[in-house]
Short mmCIF file of C-alpha atoms and ligand atoms in Angstrom, two decimals:
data_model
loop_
_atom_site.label_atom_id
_atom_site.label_comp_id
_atom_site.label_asym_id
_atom_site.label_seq_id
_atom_site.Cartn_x
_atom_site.Cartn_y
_atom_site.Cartn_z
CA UNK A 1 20.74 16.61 21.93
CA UNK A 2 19.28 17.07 18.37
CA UNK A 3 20.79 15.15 15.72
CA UNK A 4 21.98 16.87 12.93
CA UNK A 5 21.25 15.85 9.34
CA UNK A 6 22.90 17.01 6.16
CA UNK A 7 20.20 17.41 3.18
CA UNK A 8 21.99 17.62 0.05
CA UNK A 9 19.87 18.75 -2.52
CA UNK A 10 17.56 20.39 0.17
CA UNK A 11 16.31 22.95 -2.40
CA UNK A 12 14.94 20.79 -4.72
CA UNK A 13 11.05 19.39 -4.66
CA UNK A 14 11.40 16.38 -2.51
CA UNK A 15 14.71 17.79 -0.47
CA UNK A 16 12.60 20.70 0.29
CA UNK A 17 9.96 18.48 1.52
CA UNK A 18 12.71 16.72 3.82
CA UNK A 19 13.73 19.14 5.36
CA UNK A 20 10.55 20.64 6.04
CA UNK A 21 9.41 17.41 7.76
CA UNK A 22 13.07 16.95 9.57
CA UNK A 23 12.65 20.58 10.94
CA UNK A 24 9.28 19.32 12.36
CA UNK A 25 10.19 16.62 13.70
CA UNK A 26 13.11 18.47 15.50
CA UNK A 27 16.15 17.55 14.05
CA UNK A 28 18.99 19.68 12.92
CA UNK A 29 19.03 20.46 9.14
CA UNK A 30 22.12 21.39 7.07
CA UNK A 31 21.04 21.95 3.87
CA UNK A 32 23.70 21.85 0.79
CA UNK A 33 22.25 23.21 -2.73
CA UNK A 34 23.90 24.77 -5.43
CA UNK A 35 20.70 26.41 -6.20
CA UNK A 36 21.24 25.15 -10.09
CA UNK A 37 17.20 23.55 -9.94
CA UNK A 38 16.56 24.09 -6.67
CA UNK A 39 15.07 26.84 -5.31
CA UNK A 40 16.59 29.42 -2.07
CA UNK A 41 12.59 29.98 -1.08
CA UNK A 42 11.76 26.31 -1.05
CA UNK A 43 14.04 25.73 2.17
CA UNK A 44 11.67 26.02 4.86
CA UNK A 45 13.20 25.68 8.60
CA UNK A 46 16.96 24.72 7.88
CA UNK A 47 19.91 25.42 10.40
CA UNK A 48 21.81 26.83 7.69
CA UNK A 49 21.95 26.77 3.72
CA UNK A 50 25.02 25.98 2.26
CA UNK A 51 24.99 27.27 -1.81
CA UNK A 52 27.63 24.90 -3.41
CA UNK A 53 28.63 22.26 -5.31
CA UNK A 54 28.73 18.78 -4.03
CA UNK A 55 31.81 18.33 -6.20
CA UNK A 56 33.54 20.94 -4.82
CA UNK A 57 35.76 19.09 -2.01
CA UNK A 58 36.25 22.88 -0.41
CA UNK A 59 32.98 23.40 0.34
CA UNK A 60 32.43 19.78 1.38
CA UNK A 61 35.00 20.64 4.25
CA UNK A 62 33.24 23.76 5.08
CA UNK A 63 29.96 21.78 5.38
CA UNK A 64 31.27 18.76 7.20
CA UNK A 65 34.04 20.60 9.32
CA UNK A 66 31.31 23.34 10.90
CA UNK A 67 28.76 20.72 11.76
CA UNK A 68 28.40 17.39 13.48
CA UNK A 69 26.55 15.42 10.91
CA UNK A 70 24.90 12.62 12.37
CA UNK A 71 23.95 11.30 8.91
CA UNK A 72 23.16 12.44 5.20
CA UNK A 73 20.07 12.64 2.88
CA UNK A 74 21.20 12.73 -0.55
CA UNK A 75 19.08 14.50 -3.37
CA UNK A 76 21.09 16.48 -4.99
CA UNK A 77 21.33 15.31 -8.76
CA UNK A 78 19.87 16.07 -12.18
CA UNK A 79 16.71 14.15 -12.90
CA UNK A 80 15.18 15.17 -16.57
CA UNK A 81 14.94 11.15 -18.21
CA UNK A 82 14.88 12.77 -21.62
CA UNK A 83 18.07 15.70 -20.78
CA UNK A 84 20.24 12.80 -19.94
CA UNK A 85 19.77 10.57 -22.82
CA UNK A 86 21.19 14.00 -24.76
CA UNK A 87 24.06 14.56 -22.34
CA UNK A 88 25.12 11.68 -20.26
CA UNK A 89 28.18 13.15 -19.26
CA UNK A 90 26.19 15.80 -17.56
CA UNK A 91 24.07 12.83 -15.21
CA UNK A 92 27.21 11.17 -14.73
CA UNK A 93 29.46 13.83 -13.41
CA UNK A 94 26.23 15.41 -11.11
CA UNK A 95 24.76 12.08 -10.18
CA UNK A 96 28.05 9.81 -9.93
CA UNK A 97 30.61 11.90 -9.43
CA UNK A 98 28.65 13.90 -7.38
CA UNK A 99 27.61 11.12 -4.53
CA UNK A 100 31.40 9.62 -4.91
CA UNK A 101 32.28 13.20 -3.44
CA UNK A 102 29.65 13.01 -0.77
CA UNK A 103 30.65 9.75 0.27
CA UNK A 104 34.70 10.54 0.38
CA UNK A 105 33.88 13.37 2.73
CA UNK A 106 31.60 11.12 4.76
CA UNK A 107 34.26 8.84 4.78
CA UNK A 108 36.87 10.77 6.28
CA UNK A 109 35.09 12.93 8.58
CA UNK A 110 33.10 9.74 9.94
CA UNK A 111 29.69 9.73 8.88
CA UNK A 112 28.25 6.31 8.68
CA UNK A 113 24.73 6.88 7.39
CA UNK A 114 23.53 7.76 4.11
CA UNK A 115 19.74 7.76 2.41
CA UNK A 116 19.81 8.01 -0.86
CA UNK A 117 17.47 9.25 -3.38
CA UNK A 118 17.40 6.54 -6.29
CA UNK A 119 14.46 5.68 -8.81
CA UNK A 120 12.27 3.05 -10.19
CA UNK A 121 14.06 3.86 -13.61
CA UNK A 122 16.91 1.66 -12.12
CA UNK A 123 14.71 -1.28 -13.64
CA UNK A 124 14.36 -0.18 -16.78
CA UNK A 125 11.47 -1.89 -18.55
CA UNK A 126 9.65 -3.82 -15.96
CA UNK A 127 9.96 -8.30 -15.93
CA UNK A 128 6.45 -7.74 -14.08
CA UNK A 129 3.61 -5.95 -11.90
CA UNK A 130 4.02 -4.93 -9.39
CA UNK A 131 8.25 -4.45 -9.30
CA UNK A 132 10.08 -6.17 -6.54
CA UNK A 133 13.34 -4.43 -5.29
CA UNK A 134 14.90 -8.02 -6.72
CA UNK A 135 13.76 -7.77 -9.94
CA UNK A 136 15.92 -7.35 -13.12
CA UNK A 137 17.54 -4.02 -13.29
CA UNK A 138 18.29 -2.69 -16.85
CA UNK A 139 17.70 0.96 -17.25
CA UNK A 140 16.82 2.04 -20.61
CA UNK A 141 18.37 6.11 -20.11
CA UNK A 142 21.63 7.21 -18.60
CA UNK A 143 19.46 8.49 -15.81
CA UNK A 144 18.28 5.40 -14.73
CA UNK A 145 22.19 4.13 -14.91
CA UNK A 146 23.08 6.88 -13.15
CA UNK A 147 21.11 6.17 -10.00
CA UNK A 148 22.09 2.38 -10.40
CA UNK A 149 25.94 3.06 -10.50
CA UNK A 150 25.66 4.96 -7.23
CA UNK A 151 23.24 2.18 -5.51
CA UNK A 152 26.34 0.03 -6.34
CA UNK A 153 29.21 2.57 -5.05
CA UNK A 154 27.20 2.47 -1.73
CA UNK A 155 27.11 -1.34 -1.37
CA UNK A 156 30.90 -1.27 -1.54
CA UNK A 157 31.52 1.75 0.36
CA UNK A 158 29.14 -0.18 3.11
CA UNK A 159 31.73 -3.25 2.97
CA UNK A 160 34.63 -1.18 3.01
CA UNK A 161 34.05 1.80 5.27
CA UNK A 162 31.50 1.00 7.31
CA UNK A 163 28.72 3.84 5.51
CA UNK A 164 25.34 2.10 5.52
CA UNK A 165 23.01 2.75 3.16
CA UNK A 166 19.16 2.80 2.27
CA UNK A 167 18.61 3.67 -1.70
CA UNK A 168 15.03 4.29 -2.42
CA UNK A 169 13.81 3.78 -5.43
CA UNK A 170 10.72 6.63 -6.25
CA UNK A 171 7.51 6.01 -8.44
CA UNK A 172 6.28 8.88 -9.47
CA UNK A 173 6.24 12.02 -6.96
CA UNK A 174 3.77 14.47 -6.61
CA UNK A 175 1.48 16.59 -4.39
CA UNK A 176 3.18 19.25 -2.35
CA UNK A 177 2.87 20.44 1.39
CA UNK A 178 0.47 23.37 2.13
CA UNK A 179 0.90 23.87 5.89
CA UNK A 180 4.82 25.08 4.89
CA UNK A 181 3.86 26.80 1.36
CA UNK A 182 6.28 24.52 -0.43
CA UNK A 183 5.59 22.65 -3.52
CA UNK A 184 7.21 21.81 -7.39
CA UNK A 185 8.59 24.34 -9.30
CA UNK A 186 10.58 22.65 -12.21
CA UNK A 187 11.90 24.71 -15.59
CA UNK A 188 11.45 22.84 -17.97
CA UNK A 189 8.79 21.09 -16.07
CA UNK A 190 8.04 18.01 -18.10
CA UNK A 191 5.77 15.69 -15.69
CA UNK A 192 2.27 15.21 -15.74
CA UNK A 193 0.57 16.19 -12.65
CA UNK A 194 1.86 19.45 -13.08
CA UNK A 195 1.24 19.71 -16.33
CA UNK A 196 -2.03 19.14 -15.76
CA UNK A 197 -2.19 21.86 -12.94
CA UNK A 198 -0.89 24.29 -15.42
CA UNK A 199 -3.35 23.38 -17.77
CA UNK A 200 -6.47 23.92 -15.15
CA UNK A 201 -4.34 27.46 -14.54
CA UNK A 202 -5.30 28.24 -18.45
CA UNK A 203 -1.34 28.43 -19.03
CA UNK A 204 -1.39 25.89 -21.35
CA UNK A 205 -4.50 25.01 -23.89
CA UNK A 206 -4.24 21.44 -23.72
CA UNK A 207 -2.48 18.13 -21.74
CA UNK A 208 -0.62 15.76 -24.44
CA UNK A 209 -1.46 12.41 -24.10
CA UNK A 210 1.48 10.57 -24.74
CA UNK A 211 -0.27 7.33 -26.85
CA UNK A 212 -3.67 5.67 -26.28
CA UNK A 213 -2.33 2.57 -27.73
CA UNK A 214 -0.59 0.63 -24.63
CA UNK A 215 -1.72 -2.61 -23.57
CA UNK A 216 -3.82 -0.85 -20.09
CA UNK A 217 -7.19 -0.59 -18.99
CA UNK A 218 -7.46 2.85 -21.26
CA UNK A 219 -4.69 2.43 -23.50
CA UNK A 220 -2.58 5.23 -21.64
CA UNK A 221 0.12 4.81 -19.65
CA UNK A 222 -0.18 3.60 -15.83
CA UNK A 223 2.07 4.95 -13.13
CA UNK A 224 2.36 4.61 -9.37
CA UNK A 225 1.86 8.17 -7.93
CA UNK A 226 3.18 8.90 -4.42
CA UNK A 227 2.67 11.77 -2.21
CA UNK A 228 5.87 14.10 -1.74
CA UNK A 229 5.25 14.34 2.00
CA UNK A 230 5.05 10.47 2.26
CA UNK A 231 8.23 10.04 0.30
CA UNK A 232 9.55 12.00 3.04
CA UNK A 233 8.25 10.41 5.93
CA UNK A 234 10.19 6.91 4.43
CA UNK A 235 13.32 8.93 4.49
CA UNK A 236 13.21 9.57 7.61
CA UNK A 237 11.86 5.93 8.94
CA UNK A 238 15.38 4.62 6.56
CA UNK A 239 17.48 7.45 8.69
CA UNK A 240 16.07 5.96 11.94
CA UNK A 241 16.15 1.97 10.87
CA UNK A 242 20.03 2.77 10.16
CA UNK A 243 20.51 4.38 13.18
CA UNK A 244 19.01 1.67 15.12
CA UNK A 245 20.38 -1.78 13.43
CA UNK A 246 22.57 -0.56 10.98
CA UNK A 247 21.48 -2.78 7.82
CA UNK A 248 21.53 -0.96 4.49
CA UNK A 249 19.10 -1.75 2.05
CA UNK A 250 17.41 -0.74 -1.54
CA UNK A 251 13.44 -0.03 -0.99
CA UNK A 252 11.04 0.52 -3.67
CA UNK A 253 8.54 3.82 -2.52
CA UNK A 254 4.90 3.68 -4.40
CA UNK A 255 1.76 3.24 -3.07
CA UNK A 256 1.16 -0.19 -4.89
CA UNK A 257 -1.86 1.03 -7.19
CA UNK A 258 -1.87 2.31 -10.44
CA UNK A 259 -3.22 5.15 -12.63
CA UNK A 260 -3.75 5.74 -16.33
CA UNK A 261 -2.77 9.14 -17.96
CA UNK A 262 -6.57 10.06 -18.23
CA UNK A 263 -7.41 8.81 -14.51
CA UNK A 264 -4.94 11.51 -13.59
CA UNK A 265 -7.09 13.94 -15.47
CA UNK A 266 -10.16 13.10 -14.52
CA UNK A 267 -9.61 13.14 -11.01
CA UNK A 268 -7.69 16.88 -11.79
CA UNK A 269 -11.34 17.50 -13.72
CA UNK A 270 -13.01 16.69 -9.85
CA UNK A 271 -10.56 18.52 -7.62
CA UNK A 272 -10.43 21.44 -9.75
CA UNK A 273 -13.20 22.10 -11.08
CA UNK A 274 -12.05 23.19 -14.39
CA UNK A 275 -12.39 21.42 -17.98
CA UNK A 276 -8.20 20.87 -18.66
CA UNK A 277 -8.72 20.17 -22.44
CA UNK A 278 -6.66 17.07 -23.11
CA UNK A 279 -5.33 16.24 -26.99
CA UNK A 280 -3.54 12.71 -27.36
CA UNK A 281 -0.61 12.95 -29.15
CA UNK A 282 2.18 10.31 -30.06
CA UNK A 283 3.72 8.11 -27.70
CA UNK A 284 6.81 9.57 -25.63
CA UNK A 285 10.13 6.92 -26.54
CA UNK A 286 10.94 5.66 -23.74
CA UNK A 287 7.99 5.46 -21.96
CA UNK A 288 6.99 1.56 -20.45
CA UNK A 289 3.31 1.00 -20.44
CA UNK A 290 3.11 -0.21 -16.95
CA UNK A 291 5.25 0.81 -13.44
CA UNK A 292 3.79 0.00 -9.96
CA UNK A 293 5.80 -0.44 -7.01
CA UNK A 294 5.64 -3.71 -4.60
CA UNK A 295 5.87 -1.65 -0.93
CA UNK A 296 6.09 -5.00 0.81
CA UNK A 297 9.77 -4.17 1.72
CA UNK A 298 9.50 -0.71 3.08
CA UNK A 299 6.44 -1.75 5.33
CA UNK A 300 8.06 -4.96 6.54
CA UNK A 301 11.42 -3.93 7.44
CA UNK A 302 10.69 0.20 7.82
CA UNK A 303 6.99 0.39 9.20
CA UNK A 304 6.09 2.86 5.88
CA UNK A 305 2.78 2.53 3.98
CA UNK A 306 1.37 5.90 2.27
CA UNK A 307 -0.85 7.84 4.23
CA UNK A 308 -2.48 9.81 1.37
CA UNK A 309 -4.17 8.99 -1.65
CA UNK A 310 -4.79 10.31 -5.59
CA UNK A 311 -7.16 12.76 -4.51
CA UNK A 312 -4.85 14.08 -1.54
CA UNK A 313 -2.42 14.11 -4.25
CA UNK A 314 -3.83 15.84 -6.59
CA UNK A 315 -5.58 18.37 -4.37
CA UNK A 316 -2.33 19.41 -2.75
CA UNK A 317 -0.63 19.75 -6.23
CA UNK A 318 -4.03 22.09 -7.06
CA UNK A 319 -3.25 24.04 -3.81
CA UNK A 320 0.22 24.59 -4.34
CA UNK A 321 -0.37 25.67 -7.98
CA UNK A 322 -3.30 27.78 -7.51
CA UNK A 323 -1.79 29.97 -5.00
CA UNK A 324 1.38 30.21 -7.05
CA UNK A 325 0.88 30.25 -10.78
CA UNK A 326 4.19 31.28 -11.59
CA UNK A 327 6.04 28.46 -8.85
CA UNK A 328 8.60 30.48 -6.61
CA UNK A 329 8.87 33.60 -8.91
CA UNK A 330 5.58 34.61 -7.63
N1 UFG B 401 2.60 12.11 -19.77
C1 UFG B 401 1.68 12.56 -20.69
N2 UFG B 401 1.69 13.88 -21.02
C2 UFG B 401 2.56 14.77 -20.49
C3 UFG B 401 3.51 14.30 -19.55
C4 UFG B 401 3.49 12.96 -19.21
O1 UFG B 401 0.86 11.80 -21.20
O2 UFG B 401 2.51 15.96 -20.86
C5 UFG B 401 2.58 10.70 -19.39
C6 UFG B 401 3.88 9.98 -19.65
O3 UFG B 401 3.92 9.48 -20.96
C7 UFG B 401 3.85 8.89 -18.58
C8 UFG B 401 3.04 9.52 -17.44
O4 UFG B 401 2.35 10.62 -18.02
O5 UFG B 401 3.15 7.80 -19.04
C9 UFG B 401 3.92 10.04 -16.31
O6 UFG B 401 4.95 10.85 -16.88
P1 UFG B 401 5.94 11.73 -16.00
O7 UFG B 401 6.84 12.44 -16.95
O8 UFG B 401 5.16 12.53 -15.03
O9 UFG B 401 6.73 10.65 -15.15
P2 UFG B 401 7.56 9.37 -15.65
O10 UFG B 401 6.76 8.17 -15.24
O11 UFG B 401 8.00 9.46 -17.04
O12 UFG B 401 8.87 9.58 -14.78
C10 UFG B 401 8.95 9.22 -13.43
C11 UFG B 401 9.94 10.11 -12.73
C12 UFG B 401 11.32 9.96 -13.32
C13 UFG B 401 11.70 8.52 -13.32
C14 UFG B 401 10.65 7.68 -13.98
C15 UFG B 401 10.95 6.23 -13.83
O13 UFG B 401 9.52 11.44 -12.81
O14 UFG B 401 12.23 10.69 -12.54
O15 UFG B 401 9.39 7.91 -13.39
O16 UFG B 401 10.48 5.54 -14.92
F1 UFG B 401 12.87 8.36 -13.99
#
């Protein structure tokens, strides 16, 4: 029988992407939005959409009392670094409050496995290169804390009721999945890949370059950028390694190499064939100079390494923003 798996957040960019890659793999998908970021079109082979709030206990028991759930995938939360350092009470009642719902109902209607969708701005400003999953965690924005509060909920609700756990910790996601015509569609979309995209489209004159004047190769900032669809494929390897030994754990997700701001536009120069005027402007607060991801842990104890590549990346974010300039509104 196919196993049925809850996607909370299933609208969003990287639930979407779930559930597109659950629904080929043949599983079951529930998917549980309240539509606030995500996006109705973006759910791409789903059993059945529910469009509610994860707080709302009501519509929990609708969700969990007219399905089996074998286990959940938990995305739904707000994610703007610079909105939550404005309104914390906004990340802590979505993001906390929000998964300490999710896991009473899991709780009491029995479901014992949860992945959940955590962030490499649990460590705050990184002790070194590349980031270990043991290394110092200090977030430096109430989003970062957010994520972090909940990794620690689910270690407790593990000892107490049984629920285990994988928290993944993203680098930076991008790319998007042609083959099911779904991709990122933020408002106010504030990272850089598509930013850049837009910027090919002629939507925007320039790209900012947040500071030239960090200790890197280029003096711009150097992330670890991971394709959506490979982000996915580690959920589901964390789904299965629960199922089969039952041992929670906190993974890092990054492909272990690093780009500078103006890599990331020069390879956008290649794939798209279009100038994308760049301007460098101040630095961004907030912003550490360096974050790349150790994978050791996900490959040793999940079997993940990233299939795809920068220019995969970047060509499937070019795809999914050519052939819609205006995201899902067209
Ligand atoms: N950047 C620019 N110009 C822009 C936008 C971004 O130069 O117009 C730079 C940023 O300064 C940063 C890099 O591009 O150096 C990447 O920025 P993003 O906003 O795309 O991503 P972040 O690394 O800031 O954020 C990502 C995730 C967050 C997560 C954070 C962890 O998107 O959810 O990593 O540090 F919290």
């Amino acid at each position: 029988m196919k196993k049925t798996v809850l996607v909370a957040g299933g609208a969003g960019y990287i639930g979407s992407h779930m559930v597109a890659l659950l629904a080929e793999r043949d599983y079951h998908v529930i998917v549980a939005d309240n539509l606030c970021t995500g996006h109705r079109e973006a759910v791409k082979g789903a059993g059945k959409l529910y469009v509610g709030d994860i707080r709302d206990r009501a519509f929990l028991d609708r969700v969990f009392g007219e399905n089996q759930i074998d286990g959940v995938i938990n995305f739904a939360a707000c994610s703007l670094v610079g909105e939550s350092v404005q309104d914390p009470l906004k990340y802590y009642g979505n993001n906390v409050a929000g998964a300490q719902s999710i896991l009473t109902a899991m709780k009491d209607y029995g479901v014992k496995k949860m992945v959940f969708s955590s962030t490499a701005a649990t460590y705050g400003e990184p002790e070194k290169q590349p980031i270990e999953e043991g290394d110092r965690t200090d977030p430096t924005n109430p989003y970062g804390a957010t994520k972090l509060a909940v990794e620690g909920m689910l270690k407790w609700c593990d000892r107490a009721y049984g629920i285990h756990y994988a928290a993944l910790r993203y680098f930076n996601a991008a790319g998007s999945n042609p083959e099911a015509g779904i991709g990122e569609d933020h408002d106010p979309e504030s990272h850089l890949i598509p930013l850049v995209m837009k910027t090919a489209l002629g939507q925007r004159e320039h790209i900012g370059i947040f500071g030239e004047d960090y200790p890197t190769r280029d003096g711009t900032c150097i992330r670890d950028y991971i394709h959506v669809r490979d982000l996915a494929e580690a959920h589901l390897l964390a789904l299965e390694h629960l199922e089969k030994t039952g041992e929670s754990g906190i993974f890092n997700l990054g492909s272990g190499t690093g780009y500078s701001v103006r890599e990331i536009i020069e390879t956008a120069r290649k794939v798209t064939g279009k100038e994308i005027p760049a301007k460098v402007e101040p630095r961004r607060g907030g912003d550490p100079s360096i974050l790349i991801a150790s994978n050791q842990k996900a490959a040793a104890v999940l079997g993940w390494t990233p299939k795809r590549g920068l220019g995969e990346i970047v060509a499937d974010a070019w795809t999914w923003h050519s052939g819609h300039p205006n995201g899902y509104g067209g």
